[in-house]
Coordinates of C-alpha atoms and ligand atoms in Angstrom, one line a residue:
M1 CA 120.9 158.7 97.8
V2 CA 118.8 158.2 94.8
E3 CA 119.4 155.8 91.9
G4 CA 117.4 155.7 88.7
L5 CA 114.6 157.8 90.2
S6 CA 111.6 158.5 87.7
V7 CA 108.4 160.1 88.5
T8 CA 105.4 161.0 86.1
F9 CA 102.5 163.3 86.7
G10 CA 100.0 162.6 84.1
G11 CA 102.0 163.1 81.0
V12 CA 104.7 165.0 82.5
R13 CA 108.0 163.3 83.4
A14 CA 109.0 165.2 86.5
L15 CA 112.0 162.9 87.0
D16 CA 113.6 160.8 84.5
G17 CA 116.2 158.3 85.9
V18 CA 117.9 160.8 88.3
D19 CA 121.0 159.3 90.2
L20 CA 122.3 161.6 93.0
E21 CA 124.6 161.0 96.0
V22 CA 125.1 163.2 98.9
T23 CA 127.9 161.9 101.3
P24 CA 128.3 162.8 105.0
G25 CA 129.4 166.3 105.5
E26 CA 129.1 167.3 101.9
I27 CA 126.8 170.4 100.9
V28 CA 125.4 169.7 97.5
G29 CA 123.6 172.3 95.6
L30 CA 120.6 171.3 93.5
V31 CA 119.7 174.0 91.0
G32 CA 117.8 174.1 87.7
P33 CA 114.8 176.0 86.2
N34 CA 111.3 176.1 87.5
G35 CA 109.7 172.7 87.0
A36 CA 112.9 171.0 86.6
G37 CA 111.9 168.2 89.2
K38 CA 113.9 169.6 92.3
S39 CA 110.9 169.5 94.8
T40 CA 109.8 166.3 93.4
L41 CA 113.1 164.6 94.0
V42 CA 113.1 165.9 97.7
N43 CA 109.5 164.6 98.2
C44 CA 110.7 161.0 96.9
V45 CA 113.5 161.2 99.6
G46 CA 111.3 162.5 102.3
G47 CA 108.5 160.0 101.7
Q48 CA 105.8 162.5 100.7
L49 CA 105.8 161.0 97.4
D50 CA 106.5 157.5 95.9
A51 CA 108.6 157.2 92.7
D52 CA 107.6 155.2 89.8
A53 CA 110.9 153.7 89.5
G54 CA 114.3 154.0 91.2
R55 CA 115.8 153.4 94.8
V56 CA 116.3 155.7 97.6
W57 CA 119.1 155.1 100.1
L58 CA 120.5 156.3 103.2
D59 CA 123.4 154.9 104.9
G60 CA 123.0 151.7 103.1
I61 CA 119.2 151.3 104.1
R62 CA 116.4 151.4 101.5
L63 CA 114.0 154.1 102.2
D64 CA 111.6 153.9 99.4
G65 CA 108.3 152.4 100.5
L66 CA 108.8 153.6 104.1
A67 CA 106.4 156.2 105.8
P68 CA 107.8 159.9 106.1
H69 CA 108.2 159.4 109.9
R70 CA 110.2 156.3 109.7
R71 CA 112.6 158.0 107.3
A72 CA 112.7 160.8 109.6
R73 CA 113.8 158.5 112.5
L74 CA 116.4 156.9 110.0
G75 CA 118.0 160.4 109.9
V76 CA 116.1 162.2 106.8
A77 CA 115.1 165.8 107.8
R78 CA 113.5 168.3 105.4
T79 CA 112.3 171.7 104.9
F80 CA 109.4 172.8 102.6
Q81 CA 109.5 175.1 99.8
R82 CA 106.0 176.1 101.1
I83 CA 106.6 176.8 104.7
A84 CA 104.9 174.1 107.0
V85 CA 104.4 175.5 110.5
F86 CA 101.8 175.6 113.4
P87 CA 101.0 179.3 113.7
E88 CA 99.7 178.9 117.3
L89 CA 102.9 177.1 118.5
T90 CA 106.0 178.9 119.7
V91 CA 109.3 178.5 118.2
R92 CA 110.6 176.4 121.0
E93 CA 107.5 174.2 121.0
H94 CA 108.2 173.4 117.3
L95 CA 111.6 172.2 118.3
F96 CA 110.1 170.2 121.4
V97 CA 107.5 168.4 119.2
A98 CA 110.2 167.6 116.6
L99 CA 112.3 166.2 119.3
R100 CA 109.8 164.2 121.0
A101 CA 108.4 162.9 117.6
R102 CA 111.7 161.0 117.2
R103 CA 110.7 158.8 120.1
P104 CA 109.9 155.1 119.2
A105 CA 106.8 153.9 117.3
G106 CA 103.7 153.9 119.6
T107 CA 104.5 156.9 121.6
R108 CA 101.1 158.8 122.1
W109 CA 100.6 162.2 120.9
S110 CA 99.8 163.3 124.6
E111 CA 103.3 162.1 125.7
L112 CA 104.7 164.3 122.9
V113 CA 103.3 167.5 123.7
D114 CA 100.4 167.6 126.2
R115 CA 101.5 169.3 129.4
A116 CA 104.8 167.7 128.6
Q117 CA 108.0 169.4 129.9
P118 CA 111.4 169.0 128.4
T119 CA 113.9 167.1 130.6
A120 CA 116.9 169.2 131.4
A121 CA 119.0 167.5 128.8
E122 CA 116.2 168.1 126.2
A123 CA 116.0 171.8 127.3
D124 CA 119.7 172.1 126.8
L125 CA 119.3 170.7 123.2
L126 CA 116.4 173.1 122.5
E127 CA 118.4 176.1 123.6
A128 CA 121.5 175.0 121.7
T129 CA 119.6 174.4 118.5
L130 CA 117.8 177.9 119.0
E131 CA 121.2 179.4 119.4
R132 CA 122.4 177.7 116.1
V133 CA 119.9 179.2 114.1
G134 CA 119.8 182.7 115.9
L135 CA 116.3 182.4 117.2
Q136 CA 116.8 182.5 121.0
A137 CA 115.2 186.1 121.3
R138 CA 112.1 184.8 119.5
A139 CA 111.9 181.4 121.2
D140 CA 108.7 182.0 123.1
A141 CA 106.7 183.7 120.1
P142 CA 104.0 181.9 118.4
V143 CA 105.4 181.1 114.9
G144 CA 102.2 182.7 113.3
T145 CA 103.5 186.2 114.7
L146 CA 106.8 185.8 112.9
P147 CA 107.9 187.1 109.6
L148 CA 108.7 184.5 106.8
G149 CA 112.3 184.7 107.1
A150 CA 112.1 183.6 110.7
C151 CA 109.7 180.8 109.8
R152 CA 112.1 179.4 107.4
L153 CA 114.9 179.5 110.3
V154 CA 112.4 177.7 112.6
E155 CA 111.8 174.8 109.7
I156 CA 115.7 174.5 109.5
A157 CA 116.1 174.3 113.4
R158 CA 113.0 171.8 113.6
A159 CA 115.0 169.8 111.0
L160 CA 118.2 169.9 113.0
V161 CA 116.9 169.0 116.3
G162 CA 117.0 165.3 115.6
A163 CA 120.7 165.5 114.5
P164 CA 119.8 164.1 111.0
R165 CA 122.1 162.2 108.7
V166 CA 120.9 164.3 105.8
L167 CA 119.2 167.5 105.5
L168 CA 117.0 168.3 102.5
A169 CA 116.4 172.1 102.3
D170 CA 113.9 173.2 99.6
E171 CA 114.6 176.9 98.8
P172 CA 115.4 177.9 102.5
S173 CA 116.6 181.5 101.5
S174 CA 113.5 182.4 99.6
G175 CA 112.1 185.4 101.6
L176 CA 115.1 185.8 103.9
D177 CA 116.6 189.3 104.1
P178 CA 120.3 189.6 103.6
R179 CA 121.0 189.1 107.5
E180 CA 119.0 186.1 107.7
A181 CA 120.5 184.6 104.5
G182 CA 123.9 185.3 106.1
T183 CA 122.8 183.2 109.1
L184 CA 121.4 180.5 106.7
A185 CA 124.8 180.2 105.0
T186 CA 126.5 179.9 108.6
V187 CA 123.8 177.5 109.9
V188 CA 124.2 175.1 106.6
R189 CA 128.0 175.1 107.0
S190 CA 127.7 174.1 110.8
V191 CA 125.4 171.3 109.8
A192 CA 127.9 169.8 107.3
E193 CA 130.6 170.3 109.9
R194 CA 128.8 167.7 112.1
D195 CA 128.9 165.2 109.4
T196 CA 125.4 165.7 108.1
G197 CA 125.1 165.7 104.3
V198 CA 123.1 168.8 103.0
L199 CA 121.0 168.9 99.8
L200 CA 120.5 172.6 99.2
I201 CA 117.9 173.5 96.6
E202 CA 118.5 177.1 95.7
H203 CA 117.7 179.7 93.2
D204 CA 120.2 182.1 94.9
L205 CA 123.5 181.1 92.9
A206 CA 125.6 183.4 95.1
L207 CA 124.6 181.4 98.1
V208 CA 125.1 178.0 96.1
A209 CA 128.6 179.3 95.1
E210 CA 129.4 180.3 98.7
V211 CA 128.3 177.1 100.5
C212 CA 128.2 174.1 98.1
D213 CA 131.0 171.6 97.7
R214 CA 129.3 170.4 94.6
V215 CA 126.5 171.5 92.3
V216 CA 124.0 169.2 90.3
V217 CA 122.0 170.8 87.7
L218 CA 118.5 169.4 87.1
D219 CA 116.7 170.2 83.7
V220 CA 113.2 168.6 82.8
G221 CA 113.8 165.7 85.0
Q222 CA 117.3 164.8 84.3
V223 CA 120.8 165.6 85.5
L224 CA 122.2 168.0 83.0
A225 CA 125.6 168.5 84.5
Q226 CA 127.3 168.1 87.9
G227 CA 130.7 169.3 89.5
A228 CA 132.2 172.3 90.9
F229 CA 130.1 175.5 90.9
A230 CA 132.3 177.4 88.3
D231 CA 132.7 174.4 85.9
V232 CA 129.2 173.7 85.8
M233 CA 128.0 177.3 85.3
A234 CA 130.6 177.5 82.5
D235 CA 129.0 174.5 80.7
P236 CA 127.3 175.9 77.6
R237 CA 124.3 173.4 78.0
V238 CA 123.8 174.5 81.4
Q239 CA 123.9 178.3 80.4
R240 CA 121.3 177.3 77.6
A241 CA 118.9 175.5 79.9
Y242 CA 119.4 177.1 83.2
L243 CA 120.8 180.6 82.8
G244 CA 118.6 181.2 79.7
H245 CA 115.6 180.7 81.7
V246 CA 116.8 183.1 84.4
A247 CA 117.8 186.0 82.0
Ligands
ATP1 N1 101.5 167.0 92.5 C1 101.8 167.3 91.1 N2 101.0 166.9 90.4 C2 101.2 167.1 89.0 N3 102.3 167.7 88.5 C3 103.2 168.2 89.2 C4 103.1 167.8 90.6 N4 104.2 168.2 91.4 C5 105.0 168.7 90.5 N5 104.4 168.5 89.2 C6 105.1 168.9 87.8 O1 106.3 168.1 88.0 C7 107.5 169.0 87.3 C8 108.4 169.2 88.5 O2 107.9 170.0 89.5 P1 108.8 170.3 90.7 O3 108.0 171.0 91.7 O4 109.6 169.1 91.1 O5 109.7 171.3 90.1 P2 111.0 172.4 90.8 O6 112.2 172.1 90.1 O7 110.8 172.2 92.3 O8 110.5 173.8 90.4 P3 110.4 175.2 91.2 O9 111.9 175.8 91.2 O10 109.4 176.1 90.5 O11 110.0 174.9 92.6 C9 106.7 170.2 86.9 O12 106.3 170.1 85.6 C10 105.4 170.4 87.9 O13 104.4 171.1 87.1
MG2 MG1 110.3 173.3 94.0

């Protein structure tokens, strides 16, 4: 997915030659201390940020240089560490806008939402997606009235509605209660079962251990270790760099 990715902010090397692969159906955990460069990496894949060097690929297509909406159409979906929702739109409207936004270039905003009604097929997909994340009962609530945990699930649902090739989830469990975190784990697994790759940035190591096939540890912009969760966490360098910060 990324190759030799480097980003510098002023004097800070946020990413320094990072290589990272996420294959279809694989759940990769991306962990590391605060400031390691995890969100910067997601921003480079999503197109919110251009790297200074390196390449971004999806299914053999070069993504770097493309605008975020074009990457989204090619199958990149993401959630944000700081939630990005429209308070006055309902949960279902969020999903509907996301679904229509995948229409070809040139589609007018008014065609996306203004008085637009979902077709029967779209309505079915919206309901199925709401069900996947357990938000059916809150489908008609304006998102601004929902607690943070539900907003995170709205972001995930919005990312899933376009059937992405890869889902980049930036700390999706932050602010979730234990029941919602359980739902999240189930949702992430169901995403991978449909052959979508998942990059899960997560501070909750129990969740990482539970759902991830593989873990990559980032520290000061470099990949410090990668592999199975238990092996990676047993690596003394990881314990020094990462667990040392947490303790
Ligand atoms: N827009 C920016 N301008 C300047 N510096 C930035 C910017 N974004 C990130 N950085 C710096 O780049 C480094 C990596 O930040 P990043 O947000 O990617 O870390 P992270 O691993 O996501 O951390 P956290 O776990 O706290 O979310 C940090 O030193 C951060 O201060
Ligand atoms: Mg971050």
